CSV table of N, CA and C and ligand atoms in Angstrom, one decimal:
chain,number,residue,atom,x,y,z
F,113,UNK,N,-79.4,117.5,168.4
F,113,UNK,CA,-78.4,116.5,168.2
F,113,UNK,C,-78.9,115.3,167.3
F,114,UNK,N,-78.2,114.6,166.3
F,114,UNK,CA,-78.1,114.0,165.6
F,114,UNK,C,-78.4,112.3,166.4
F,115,UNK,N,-79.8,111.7,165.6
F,115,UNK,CA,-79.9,110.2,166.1
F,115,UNK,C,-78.2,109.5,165.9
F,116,UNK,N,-78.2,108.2,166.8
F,116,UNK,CA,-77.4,107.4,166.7
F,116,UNK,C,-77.8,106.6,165.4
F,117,UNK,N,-76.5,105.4,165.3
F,117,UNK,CA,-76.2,104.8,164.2
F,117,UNK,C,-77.7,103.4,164.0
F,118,UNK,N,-77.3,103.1,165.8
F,118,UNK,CA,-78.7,102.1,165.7
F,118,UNK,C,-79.9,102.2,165.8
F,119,UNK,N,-80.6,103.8,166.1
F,119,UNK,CA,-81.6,104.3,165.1
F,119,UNK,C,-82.2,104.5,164.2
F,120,UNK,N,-81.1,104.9,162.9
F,120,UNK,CA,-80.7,104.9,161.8
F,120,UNK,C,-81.3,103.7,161.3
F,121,UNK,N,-80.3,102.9,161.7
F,121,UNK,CA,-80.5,102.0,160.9
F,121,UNK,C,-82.2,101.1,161.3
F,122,UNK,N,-82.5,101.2,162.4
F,122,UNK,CA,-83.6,100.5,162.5
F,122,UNK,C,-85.2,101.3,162.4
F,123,UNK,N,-85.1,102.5,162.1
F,123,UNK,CA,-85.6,103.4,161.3
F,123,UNK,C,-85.8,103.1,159.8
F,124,UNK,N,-84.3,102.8,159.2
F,124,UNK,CA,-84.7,102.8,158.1
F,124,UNK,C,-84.9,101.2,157.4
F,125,UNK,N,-84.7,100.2,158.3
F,125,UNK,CA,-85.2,99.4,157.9
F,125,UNK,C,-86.5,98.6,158.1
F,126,UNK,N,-87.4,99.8,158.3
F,126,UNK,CA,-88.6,99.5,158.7
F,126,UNK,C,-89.2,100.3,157.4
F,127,UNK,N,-88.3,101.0,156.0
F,127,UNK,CA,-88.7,101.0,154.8
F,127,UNK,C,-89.1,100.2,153.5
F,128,UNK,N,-90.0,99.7,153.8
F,128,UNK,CA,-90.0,98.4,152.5
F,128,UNK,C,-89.2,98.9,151.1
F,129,UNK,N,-88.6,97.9,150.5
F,129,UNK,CA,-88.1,98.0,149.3
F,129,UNK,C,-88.3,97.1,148.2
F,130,UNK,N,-87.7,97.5,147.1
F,130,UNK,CA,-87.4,96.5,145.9
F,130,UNK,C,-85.8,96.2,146.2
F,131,UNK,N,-85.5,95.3,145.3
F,131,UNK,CA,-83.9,95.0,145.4
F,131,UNK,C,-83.3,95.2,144.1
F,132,UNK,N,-82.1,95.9,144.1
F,132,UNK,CA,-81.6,96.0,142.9
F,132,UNK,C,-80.0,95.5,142.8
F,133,UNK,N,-79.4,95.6,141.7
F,133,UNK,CA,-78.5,95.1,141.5
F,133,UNK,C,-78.0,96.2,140.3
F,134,UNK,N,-76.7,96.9,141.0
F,134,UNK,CA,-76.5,98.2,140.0
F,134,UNK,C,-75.1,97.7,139.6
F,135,UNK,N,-75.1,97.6,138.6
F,135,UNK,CA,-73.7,97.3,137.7
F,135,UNK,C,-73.0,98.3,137.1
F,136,UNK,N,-71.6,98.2,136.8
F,136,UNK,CA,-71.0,99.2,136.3
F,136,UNK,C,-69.6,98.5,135.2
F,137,UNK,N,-69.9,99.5,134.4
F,137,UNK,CA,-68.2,98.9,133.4
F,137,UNK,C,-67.3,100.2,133.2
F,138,UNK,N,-66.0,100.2,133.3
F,138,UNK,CA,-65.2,100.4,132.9
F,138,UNK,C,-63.9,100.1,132.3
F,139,UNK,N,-64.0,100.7,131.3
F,139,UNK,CA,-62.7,99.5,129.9
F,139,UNK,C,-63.9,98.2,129.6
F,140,UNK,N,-62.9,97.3,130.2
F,140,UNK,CA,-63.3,95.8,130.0
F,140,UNK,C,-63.9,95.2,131.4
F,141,UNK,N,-63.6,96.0,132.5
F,141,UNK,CA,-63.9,95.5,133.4
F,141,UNK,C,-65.3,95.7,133.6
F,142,UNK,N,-65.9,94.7,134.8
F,142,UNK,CA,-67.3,94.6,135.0
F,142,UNK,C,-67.6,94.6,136.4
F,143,UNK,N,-68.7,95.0,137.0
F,143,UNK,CA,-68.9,94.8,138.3
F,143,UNK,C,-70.1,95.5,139.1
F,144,UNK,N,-70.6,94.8,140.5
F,144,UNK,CA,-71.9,95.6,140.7
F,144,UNK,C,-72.0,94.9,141.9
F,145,UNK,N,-73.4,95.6,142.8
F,145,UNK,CA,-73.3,95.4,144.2
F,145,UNK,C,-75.0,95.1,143.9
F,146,UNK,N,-75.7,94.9,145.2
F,146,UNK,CA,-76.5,94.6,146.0
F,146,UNK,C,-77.0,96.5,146.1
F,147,UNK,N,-78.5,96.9,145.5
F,147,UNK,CA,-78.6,98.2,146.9
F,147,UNK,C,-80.5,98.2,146.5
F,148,UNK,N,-80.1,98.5,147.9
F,148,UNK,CA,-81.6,98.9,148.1
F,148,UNK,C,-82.0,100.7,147.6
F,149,UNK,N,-81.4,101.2,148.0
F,149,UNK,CA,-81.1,102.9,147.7
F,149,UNK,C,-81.4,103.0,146.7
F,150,UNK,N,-82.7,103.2,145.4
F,150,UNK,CA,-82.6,103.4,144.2
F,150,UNK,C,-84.3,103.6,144.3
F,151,UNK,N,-84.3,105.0,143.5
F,151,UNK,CA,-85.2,105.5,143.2
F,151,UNK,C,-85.0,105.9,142.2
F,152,UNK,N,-86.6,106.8,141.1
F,152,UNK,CA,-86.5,107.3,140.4
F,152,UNK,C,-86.7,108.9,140.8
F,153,UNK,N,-85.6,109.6,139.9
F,153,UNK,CA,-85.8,111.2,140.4
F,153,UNK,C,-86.4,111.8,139.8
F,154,UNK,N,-86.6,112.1,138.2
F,154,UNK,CA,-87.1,112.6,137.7
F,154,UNK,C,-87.8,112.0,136.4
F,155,UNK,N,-88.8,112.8,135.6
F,155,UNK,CA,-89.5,112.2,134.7
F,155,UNK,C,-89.0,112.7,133.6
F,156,UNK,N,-89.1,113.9,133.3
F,156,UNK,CA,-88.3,114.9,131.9
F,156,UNK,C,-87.4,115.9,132.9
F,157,UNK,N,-85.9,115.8,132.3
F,157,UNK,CA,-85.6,114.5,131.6
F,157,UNK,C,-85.3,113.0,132.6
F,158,UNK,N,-85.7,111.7,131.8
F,158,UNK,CA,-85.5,110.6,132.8
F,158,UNK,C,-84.6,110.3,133.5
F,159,UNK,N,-84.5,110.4,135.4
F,159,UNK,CA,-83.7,110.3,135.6
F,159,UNK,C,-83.6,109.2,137.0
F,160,UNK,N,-82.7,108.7,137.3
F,160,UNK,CA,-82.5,107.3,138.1
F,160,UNK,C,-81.7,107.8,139.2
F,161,UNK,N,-81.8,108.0,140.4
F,161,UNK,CA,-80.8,108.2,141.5
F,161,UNK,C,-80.5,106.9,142.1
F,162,UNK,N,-79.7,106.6,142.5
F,162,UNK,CA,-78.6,105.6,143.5
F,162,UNK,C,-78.1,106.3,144.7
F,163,UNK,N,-78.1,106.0,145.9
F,163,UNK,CA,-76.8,106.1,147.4
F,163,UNK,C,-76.1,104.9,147.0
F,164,UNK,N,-74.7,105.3,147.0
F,164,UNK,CA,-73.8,104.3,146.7
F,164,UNK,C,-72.9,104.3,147.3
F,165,UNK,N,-72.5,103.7,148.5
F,165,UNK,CA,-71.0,103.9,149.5
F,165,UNK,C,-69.7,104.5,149.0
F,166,UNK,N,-69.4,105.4,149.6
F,166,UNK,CA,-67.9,106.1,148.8
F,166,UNK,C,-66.9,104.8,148.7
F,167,UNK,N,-67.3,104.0,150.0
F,167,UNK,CA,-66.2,103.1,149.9
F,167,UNK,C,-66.1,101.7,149.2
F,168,UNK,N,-67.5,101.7,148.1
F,168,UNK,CA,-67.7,100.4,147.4
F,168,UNK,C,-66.9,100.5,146.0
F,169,UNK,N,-66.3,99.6,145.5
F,169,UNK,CA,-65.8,99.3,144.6
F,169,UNK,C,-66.7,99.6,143.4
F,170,UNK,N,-68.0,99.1,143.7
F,170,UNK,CA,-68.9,99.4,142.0
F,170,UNK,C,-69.3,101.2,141.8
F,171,UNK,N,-69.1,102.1,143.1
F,171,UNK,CA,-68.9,103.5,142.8
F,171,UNK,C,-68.0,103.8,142.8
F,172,UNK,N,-66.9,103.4,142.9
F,172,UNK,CA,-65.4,103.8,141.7
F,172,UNK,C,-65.9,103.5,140.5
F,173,UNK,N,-66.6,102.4,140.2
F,173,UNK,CA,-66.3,101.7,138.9
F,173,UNK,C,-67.6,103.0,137.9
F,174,UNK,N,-68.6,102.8,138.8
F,174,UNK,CA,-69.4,104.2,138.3
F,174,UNK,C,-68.9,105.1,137.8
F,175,UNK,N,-68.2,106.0,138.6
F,175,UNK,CA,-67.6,107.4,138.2
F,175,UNK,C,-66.7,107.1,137.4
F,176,UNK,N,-65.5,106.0,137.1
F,176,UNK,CA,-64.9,105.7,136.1
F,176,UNK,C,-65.6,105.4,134.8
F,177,UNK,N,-66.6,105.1,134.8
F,177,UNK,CA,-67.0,104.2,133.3
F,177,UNK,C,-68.0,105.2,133.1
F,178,UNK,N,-68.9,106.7,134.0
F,178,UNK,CA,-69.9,107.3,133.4
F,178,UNK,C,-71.0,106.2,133.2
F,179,UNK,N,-71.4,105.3,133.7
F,179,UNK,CA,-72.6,104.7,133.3
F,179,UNK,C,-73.2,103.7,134.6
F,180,UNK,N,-74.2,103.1,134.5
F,180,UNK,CA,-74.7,102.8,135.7
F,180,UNK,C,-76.0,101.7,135.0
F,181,UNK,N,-76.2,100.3,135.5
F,181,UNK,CA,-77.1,99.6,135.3
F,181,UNK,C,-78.6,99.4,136.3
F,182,UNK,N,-79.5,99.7,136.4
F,182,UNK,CA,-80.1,99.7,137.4
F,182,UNK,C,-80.8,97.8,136.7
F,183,UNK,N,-81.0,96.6,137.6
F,183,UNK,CA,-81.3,95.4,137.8
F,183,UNK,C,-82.1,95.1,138.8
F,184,UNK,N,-83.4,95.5,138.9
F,184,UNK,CA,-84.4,95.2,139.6
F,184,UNK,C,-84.8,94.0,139.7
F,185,UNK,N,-84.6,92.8,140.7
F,185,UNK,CA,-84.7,91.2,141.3
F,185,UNK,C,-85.7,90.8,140.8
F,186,UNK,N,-86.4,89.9,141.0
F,186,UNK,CA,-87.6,89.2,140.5
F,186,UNK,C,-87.7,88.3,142.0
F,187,UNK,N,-88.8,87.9,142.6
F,187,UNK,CA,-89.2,86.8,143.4
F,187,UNK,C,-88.2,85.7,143.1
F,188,UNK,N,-86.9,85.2,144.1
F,188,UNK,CA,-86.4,84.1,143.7
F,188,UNK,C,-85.1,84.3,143.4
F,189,UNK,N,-84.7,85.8,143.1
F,189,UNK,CA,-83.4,85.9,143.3
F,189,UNK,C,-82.9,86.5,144.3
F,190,UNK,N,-83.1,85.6,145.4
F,190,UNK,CA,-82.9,86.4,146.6
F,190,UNK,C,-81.0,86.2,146.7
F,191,UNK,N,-80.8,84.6,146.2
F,191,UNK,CA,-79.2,84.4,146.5
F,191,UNK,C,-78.2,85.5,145.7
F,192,UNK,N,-79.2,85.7,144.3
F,192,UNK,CA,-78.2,86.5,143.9
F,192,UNK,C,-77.8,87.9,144.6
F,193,UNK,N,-79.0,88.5,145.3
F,193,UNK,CA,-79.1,89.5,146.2
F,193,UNK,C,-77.7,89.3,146.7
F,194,UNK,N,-77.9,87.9,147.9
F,194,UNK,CA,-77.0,88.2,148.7
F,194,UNK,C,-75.5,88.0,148.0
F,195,UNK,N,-75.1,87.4,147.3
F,195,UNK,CA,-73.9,87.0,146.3
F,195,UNK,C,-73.2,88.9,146.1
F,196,UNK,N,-74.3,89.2,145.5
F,196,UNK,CA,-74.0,90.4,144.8
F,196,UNK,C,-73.4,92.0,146.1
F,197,UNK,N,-74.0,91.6,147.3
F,197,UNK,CA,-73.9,92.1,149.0
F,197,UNK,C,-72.3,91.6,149.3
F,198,UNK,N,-72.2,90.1,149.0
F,198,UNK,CA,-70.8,89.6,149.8
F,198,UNK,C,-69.6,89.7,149.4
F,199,UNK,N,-68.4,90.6,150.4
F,199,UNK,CA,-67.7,90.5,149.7
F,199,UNK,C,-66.8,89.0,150.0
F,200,UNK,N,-67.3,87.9,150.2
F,200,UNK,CA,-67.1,86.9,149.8
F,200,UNK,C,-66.4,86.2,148.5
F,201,UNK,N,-67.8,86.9,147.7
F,201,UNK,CA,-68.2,86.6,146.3
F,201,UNK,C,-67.6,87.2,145.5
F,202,UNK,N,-66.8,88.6,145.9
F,202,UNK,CA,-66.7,90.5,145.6
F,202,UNK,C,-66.1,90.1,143.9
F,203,UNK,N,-65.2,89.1,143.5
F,203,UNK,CA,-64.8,89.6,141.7
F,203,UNK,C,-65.2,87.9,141.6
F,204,UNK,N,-66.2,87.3,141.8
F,204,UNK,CA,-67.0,85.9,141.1
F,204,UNK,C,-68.6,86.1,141.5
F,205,UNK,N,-69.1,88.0,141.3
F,205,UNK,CA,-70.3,87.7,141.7
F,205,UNK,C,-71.1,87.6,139.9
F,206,UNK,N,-70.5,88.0,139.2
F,206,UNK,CA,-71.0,87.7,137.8
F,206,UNK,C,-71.0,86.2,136.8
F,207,UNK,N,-70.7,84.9,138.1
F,207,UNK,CA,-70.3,83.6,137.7
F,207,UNK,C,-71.6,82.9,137.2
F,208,UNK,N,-71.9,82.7,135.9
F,208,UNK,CA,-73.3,82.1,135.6
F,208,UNK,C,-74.7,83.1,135.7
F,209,UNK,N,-74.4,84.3,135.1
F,209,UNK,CA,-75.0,85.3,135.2
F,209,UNK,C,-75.2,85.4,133.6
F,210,UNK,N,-76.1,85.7,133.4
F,210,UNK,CA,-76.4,85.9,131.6
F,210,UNK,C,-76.7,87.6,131.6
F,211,UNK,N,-75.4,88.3,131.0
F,211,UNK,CA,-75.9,89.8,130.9
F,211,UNK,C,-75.8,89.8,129.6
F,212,UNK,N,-75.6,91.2,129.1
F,212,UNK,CA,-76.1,92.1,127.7
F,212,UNK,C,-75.6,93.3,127.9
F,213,UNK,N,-74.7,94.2,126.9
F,213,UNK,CA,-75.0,95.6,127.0
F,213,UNK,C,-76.2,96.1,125.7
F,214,UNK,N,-76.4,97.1,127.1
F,214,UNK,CA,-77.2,98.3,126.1
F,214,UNK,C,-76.7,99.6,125.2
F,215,UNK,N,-76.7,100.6,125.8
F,215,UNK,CA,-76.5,102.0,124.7
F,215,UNK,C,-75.0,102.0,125.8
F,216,UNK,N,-75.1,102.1,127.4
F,216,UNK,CA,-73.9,103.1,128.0
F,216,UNK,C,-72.8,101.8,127.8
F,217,UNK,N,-73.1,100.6,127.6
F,217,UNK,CA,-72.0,99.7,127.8
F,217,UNK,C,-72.1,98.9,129.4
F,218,UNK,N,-73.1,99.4,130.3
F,218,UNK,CA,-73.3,98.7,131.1
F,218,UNK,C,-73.6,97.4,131.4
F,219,UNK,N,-73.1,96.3,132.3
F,219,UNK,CA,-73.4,95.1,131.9
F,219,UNK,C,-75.3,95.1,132.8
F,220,UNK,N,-76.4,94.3,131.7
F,220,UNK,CA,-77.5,94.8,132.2
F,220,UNK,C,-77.8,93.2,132.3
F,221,UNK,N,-78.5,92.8,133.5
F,221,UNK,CA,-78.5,91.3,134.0
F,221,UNK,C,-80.2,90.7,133.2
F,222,UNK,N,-80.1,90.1,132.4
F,222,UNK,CA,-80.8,89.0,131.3
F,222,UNK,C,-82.3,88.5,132.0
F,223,UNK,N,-82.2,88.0,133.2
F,223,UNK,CA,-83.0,87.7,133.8
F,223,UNK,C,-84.0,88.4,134.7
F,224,UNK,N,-83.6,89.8,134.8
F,224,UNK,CA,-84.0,90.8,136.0
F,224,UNK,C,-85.5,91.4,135.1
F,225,UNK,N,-86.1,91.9,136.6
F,225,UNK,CA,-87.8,92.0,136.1
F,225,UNK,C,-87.6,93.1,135.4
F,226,UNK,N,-86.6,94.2,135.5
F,226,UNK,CA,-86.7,95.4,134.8
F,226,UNK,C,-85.1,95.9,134.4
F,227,UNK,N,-85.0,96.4,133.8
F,227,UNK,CA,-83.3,96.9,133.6
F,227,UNK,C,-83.5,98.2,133.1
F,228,UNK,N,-82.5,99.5,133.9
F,228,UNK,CA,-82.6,100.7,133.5
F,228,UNK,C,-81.1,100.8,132.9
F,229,UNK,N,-81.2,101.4,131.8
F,229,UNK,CA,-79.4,101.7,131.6
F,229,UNK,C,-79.0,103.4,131.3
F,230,UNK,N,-78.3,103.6,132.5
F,230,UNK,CA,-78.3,104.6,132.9
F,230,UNK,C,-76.8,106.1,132.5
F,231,UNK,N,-76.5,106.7,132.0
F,231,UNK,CA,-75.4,107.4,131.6
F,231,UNK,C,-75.5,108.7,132.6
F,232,UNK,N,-74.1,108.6,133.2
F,232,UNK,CA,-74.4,109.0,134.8
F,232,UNK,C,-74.3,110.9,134.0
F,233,UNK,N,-74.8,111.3,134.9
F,233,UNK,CA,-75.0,112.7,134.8
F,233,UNK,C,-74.8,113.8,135.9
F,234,UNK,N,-74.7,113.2,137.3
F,234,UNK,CA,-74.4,114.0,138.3
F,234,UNK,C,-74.4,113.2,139.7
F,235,UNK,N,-73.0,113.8,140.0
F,235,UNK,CA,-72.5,113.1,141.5
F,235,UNK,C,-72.6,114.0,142.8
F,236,UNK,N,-73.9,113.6,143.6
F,236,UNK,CA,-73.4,114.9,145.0
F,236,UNK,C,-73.1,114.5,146.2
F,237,UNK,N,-72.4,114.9,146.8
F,237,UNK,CA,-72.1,114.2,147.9
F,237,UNK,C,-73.1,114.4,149.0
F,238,UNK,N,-73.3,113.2,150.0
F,238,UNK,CA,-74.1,112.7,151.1
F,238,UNK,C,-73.8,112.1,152.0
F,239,UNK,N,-72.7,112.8,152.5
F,239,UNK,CA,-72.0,111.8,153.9
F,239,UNK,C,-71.1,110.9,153.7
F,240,UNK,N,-71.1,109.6,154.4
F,240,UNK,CA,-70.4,108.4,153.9
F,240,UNK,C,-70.6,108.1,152.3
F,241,UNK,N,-72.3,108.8,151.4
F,241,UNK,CA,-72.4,108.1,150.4
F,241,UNK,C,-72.4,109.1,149.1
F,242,UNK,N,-72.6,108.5,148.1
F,242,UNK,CA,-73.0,109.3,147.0
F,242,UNK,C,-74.0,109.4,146.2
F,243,UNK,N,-74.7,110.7,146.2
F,243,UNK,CA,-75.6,110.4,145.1
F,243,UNK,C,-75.4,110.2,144.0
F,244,UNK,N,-75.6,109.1,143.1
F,244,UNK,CA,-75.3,108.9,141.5
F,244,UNK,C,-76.8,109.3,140.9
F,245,UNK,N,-76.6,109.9,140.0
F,245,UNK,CA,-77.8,110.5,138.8
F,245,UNK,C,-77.3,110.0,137.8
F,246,UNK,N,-78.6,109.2,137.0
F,246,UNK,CA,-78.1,108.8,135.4
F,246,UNK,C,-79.8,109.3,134.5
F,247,UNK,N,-79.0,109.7,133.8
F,247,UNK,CA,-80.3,109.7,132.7
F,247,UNK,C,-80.3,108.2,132.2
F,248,UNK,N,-81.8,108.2,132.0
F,248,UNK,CA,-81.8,106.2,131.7
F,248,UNK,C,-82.4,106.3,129.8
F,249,UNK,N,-81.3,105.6,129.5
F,249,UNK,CA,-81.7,105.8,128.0
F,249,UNK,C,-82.3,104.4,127.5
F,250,UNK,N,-82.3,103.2,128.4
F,250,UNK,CA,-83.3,102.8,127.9
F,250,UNK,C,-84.1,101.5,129.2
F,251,UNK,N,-85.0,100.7,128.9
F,251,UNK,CA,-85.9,100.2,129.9
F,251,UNK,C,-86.1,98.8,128.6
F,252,UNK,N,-85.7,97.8,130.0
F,252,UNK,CA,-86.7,96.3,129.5
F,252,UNK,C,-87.3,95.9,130.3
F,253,UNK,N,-88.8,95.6,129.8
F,253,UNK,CA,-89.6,95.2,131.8
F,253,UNK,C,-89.9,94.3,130.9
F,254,UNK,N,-89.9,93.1,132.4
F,254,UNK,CA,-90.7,91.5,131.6
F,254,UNK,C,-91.2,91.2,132.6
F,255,UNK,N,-92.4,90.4,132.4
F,255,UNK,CA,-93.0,90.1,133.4
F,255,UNK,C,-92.6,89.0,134.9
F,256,UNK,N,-93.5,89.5,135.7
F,256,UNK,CA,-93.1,88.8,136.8
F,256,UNK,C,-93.6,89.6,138.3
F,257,UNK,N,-92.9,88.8,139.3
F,257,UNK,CA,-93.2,89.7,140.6
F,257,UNK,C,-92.1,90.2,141.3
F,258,UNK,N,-91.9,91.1,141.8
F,258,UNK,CA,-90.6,91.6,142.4
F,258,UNK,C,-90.3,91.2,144.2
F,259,UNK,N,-89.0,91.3,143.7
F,259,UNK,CA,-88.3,91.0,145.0
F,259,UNK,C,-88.1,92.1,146.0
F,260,UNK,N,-89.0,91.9,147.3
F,260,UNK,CA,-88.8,92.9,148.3
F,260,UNK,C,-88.2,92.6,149.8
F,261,UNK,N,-87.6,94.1,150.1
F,261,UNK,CA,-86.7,93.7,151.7
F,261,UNK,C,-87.6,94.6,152.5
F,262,UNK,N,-87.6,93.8,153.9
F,262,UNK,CA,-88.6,94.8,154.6
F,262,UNK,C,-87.7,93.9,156.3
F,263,UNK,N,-86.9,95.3,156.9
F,263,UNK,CA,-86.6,95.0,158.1
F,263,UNK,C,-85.5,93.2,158.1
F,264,UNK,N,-84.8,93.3,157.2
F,264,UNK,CA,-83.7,92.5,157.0
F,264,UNK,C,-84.3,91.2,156.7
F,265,UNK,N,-84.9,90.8,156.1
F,265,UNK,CA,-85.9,89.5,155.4
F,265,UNK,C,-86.2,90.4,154.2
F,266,UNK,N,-86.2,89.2,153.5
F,266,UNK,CA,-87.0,89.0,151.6
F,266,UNK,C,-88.2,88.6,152.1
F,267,UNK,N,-88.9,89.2,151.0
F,267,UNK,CA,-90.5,89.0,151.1
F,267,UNK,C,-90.7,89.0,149.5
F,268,UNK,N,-92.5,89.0,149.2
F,268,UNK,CA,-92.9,89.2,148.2
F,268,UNK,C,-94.2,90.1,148.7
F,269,UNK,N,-94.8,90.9,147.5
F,269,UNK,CA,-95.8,91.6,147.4
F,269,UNK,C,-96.8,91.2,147.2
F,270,UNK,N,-97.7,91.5,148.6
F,270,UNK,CA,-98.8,90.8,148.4
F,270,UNK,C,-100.3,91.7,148.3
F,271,UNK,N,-100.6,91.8,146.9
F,271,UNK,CA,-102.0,92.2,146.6
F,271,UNK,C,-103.2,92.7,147.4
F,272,UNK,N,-103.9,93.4,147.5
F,272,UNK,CA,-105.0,93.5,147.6
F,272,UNK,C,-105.4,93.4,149.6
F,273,UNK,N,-104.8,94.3,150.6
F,273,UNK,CA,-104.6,93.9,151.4
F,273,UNK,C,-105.7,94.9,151.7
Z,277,FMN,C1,-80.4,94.2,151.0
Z,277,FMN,C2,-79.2,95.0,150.8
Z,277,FMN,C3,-79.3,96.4,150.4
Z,277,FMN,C4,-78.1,97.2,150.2
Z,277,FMN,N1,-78.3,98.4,149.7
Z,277,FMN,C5,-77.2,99.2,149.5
Z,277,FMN,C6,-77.3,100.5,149.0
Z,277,FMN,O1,-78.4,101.0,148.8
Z,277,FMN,N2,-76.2,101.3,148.8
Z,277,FMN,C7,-74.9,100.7,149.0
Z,277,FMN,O2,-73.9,101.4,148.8
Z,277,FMN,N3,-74.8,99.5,149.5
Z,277,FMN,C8,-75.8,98.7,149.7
Z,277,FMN,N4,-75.7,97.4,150.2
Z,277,FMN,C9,-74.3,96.9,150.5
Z,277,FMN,C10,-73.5,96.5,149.3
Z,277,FMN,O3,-74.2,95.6,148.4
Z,277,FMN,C11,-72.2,95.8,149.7
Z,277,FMN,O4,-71.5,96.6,150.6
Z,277,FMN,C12,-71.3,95.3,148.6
Z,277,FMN,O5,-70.4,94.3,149.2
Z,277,FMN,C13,-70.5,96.4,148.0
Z,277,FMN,O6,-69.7,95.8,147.0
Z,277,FMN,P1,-68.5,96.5,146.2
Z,277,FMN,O7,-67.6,97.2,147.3
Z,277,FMN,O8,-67.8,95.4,145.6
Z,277,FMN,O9,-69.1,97.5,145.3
Z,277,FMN,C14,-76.8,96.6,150.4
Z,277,FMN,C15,-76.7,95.2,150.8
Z,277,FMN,C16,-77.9,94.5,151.0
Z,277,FMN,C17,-77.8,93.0,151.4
């Protein structure tokens, strides 16, 4: 038999992370969420996976537009985190936000410690979620320290332990 929901979850939030911020365009429109779920899958050829909720707005916007921003946080953007999480915020989370596109047209966020820009390549299904595959055509890393979640708190990485 299959663990409960509040195993699940407190299982898996005993996984440290980085924080990302995965954006997506279609047409003209713009938009992106908050996810911890983002790994890299492959090396040749480069490839980026996302779990993205069937029922989030930025994976329609995904599968619509074929392309995918990966926006790795820096130490300090924690509000944008949560902005980007709320649907509060859900069409004013790009307010005073400095992006850029790259090759897919994705909007890629200016400030973020790393940006992957991704041209989606394969969708599988995973329950409530989805797996998104992009090949990443290209990478800007700038320096800095990254923003980490561990057990529902922001933290930072600390060296040499
Ligand atoms: C720390 C954190 C990590 C999250 N990770 C994910 C994730 O990996 N995948 C996901 O689909 N949603 C994740 N979410 C939730 C989405 O950010 C949230 O549901 C968002 O409102 C979806 O927006 P949208 O429907 O406008 O796309 C996370 C939220 C937080 C605060």
């Amino acid at each position: 038999m299959a663990i409960n929901a509040d195993e699940f979850k407190a299982a898996l939030a005993s996984w440290a992370s980085g924080i990302t911020i995965i954006t997506a365009r279609a047409g003209e429109r713009i938009h992106g969420m908050t996810v911890s779920d983002f790994s890299g899958a492959s090396l040749a050829p480069p490839l980026a996976l996302v779990c993205a909720a069937k029922t989030s707005n930025t994976t329609a916007m995904i599968q619509e537009g074929g392309c995918f921003g990966v926006n790795v946080l820096r130490v300090g953007q924690q509000a944008l985190s949560n902005r980007f999480a709320s649907k509060k915020d859900e069409w004013t989370r790009f307010e005073g936000v400095e992006t850029f596109a790259a090759k897919t047209g994705a909007p890629l966020l200016a400030d973020a410690l790393v940006n992957l820009d991704c041209r989606l390549v394969a969708v599988h299904d995973a329950g409530d979620h989805l797996l998104c595959v992009g090949e990443i055509e290209q990478v800007n890393i700038r320096d800095g320290e990254p923003l980490l979640y561990f057990r529902g708190s922001y933290g930072r990485f600390l060296k040499d332990v």
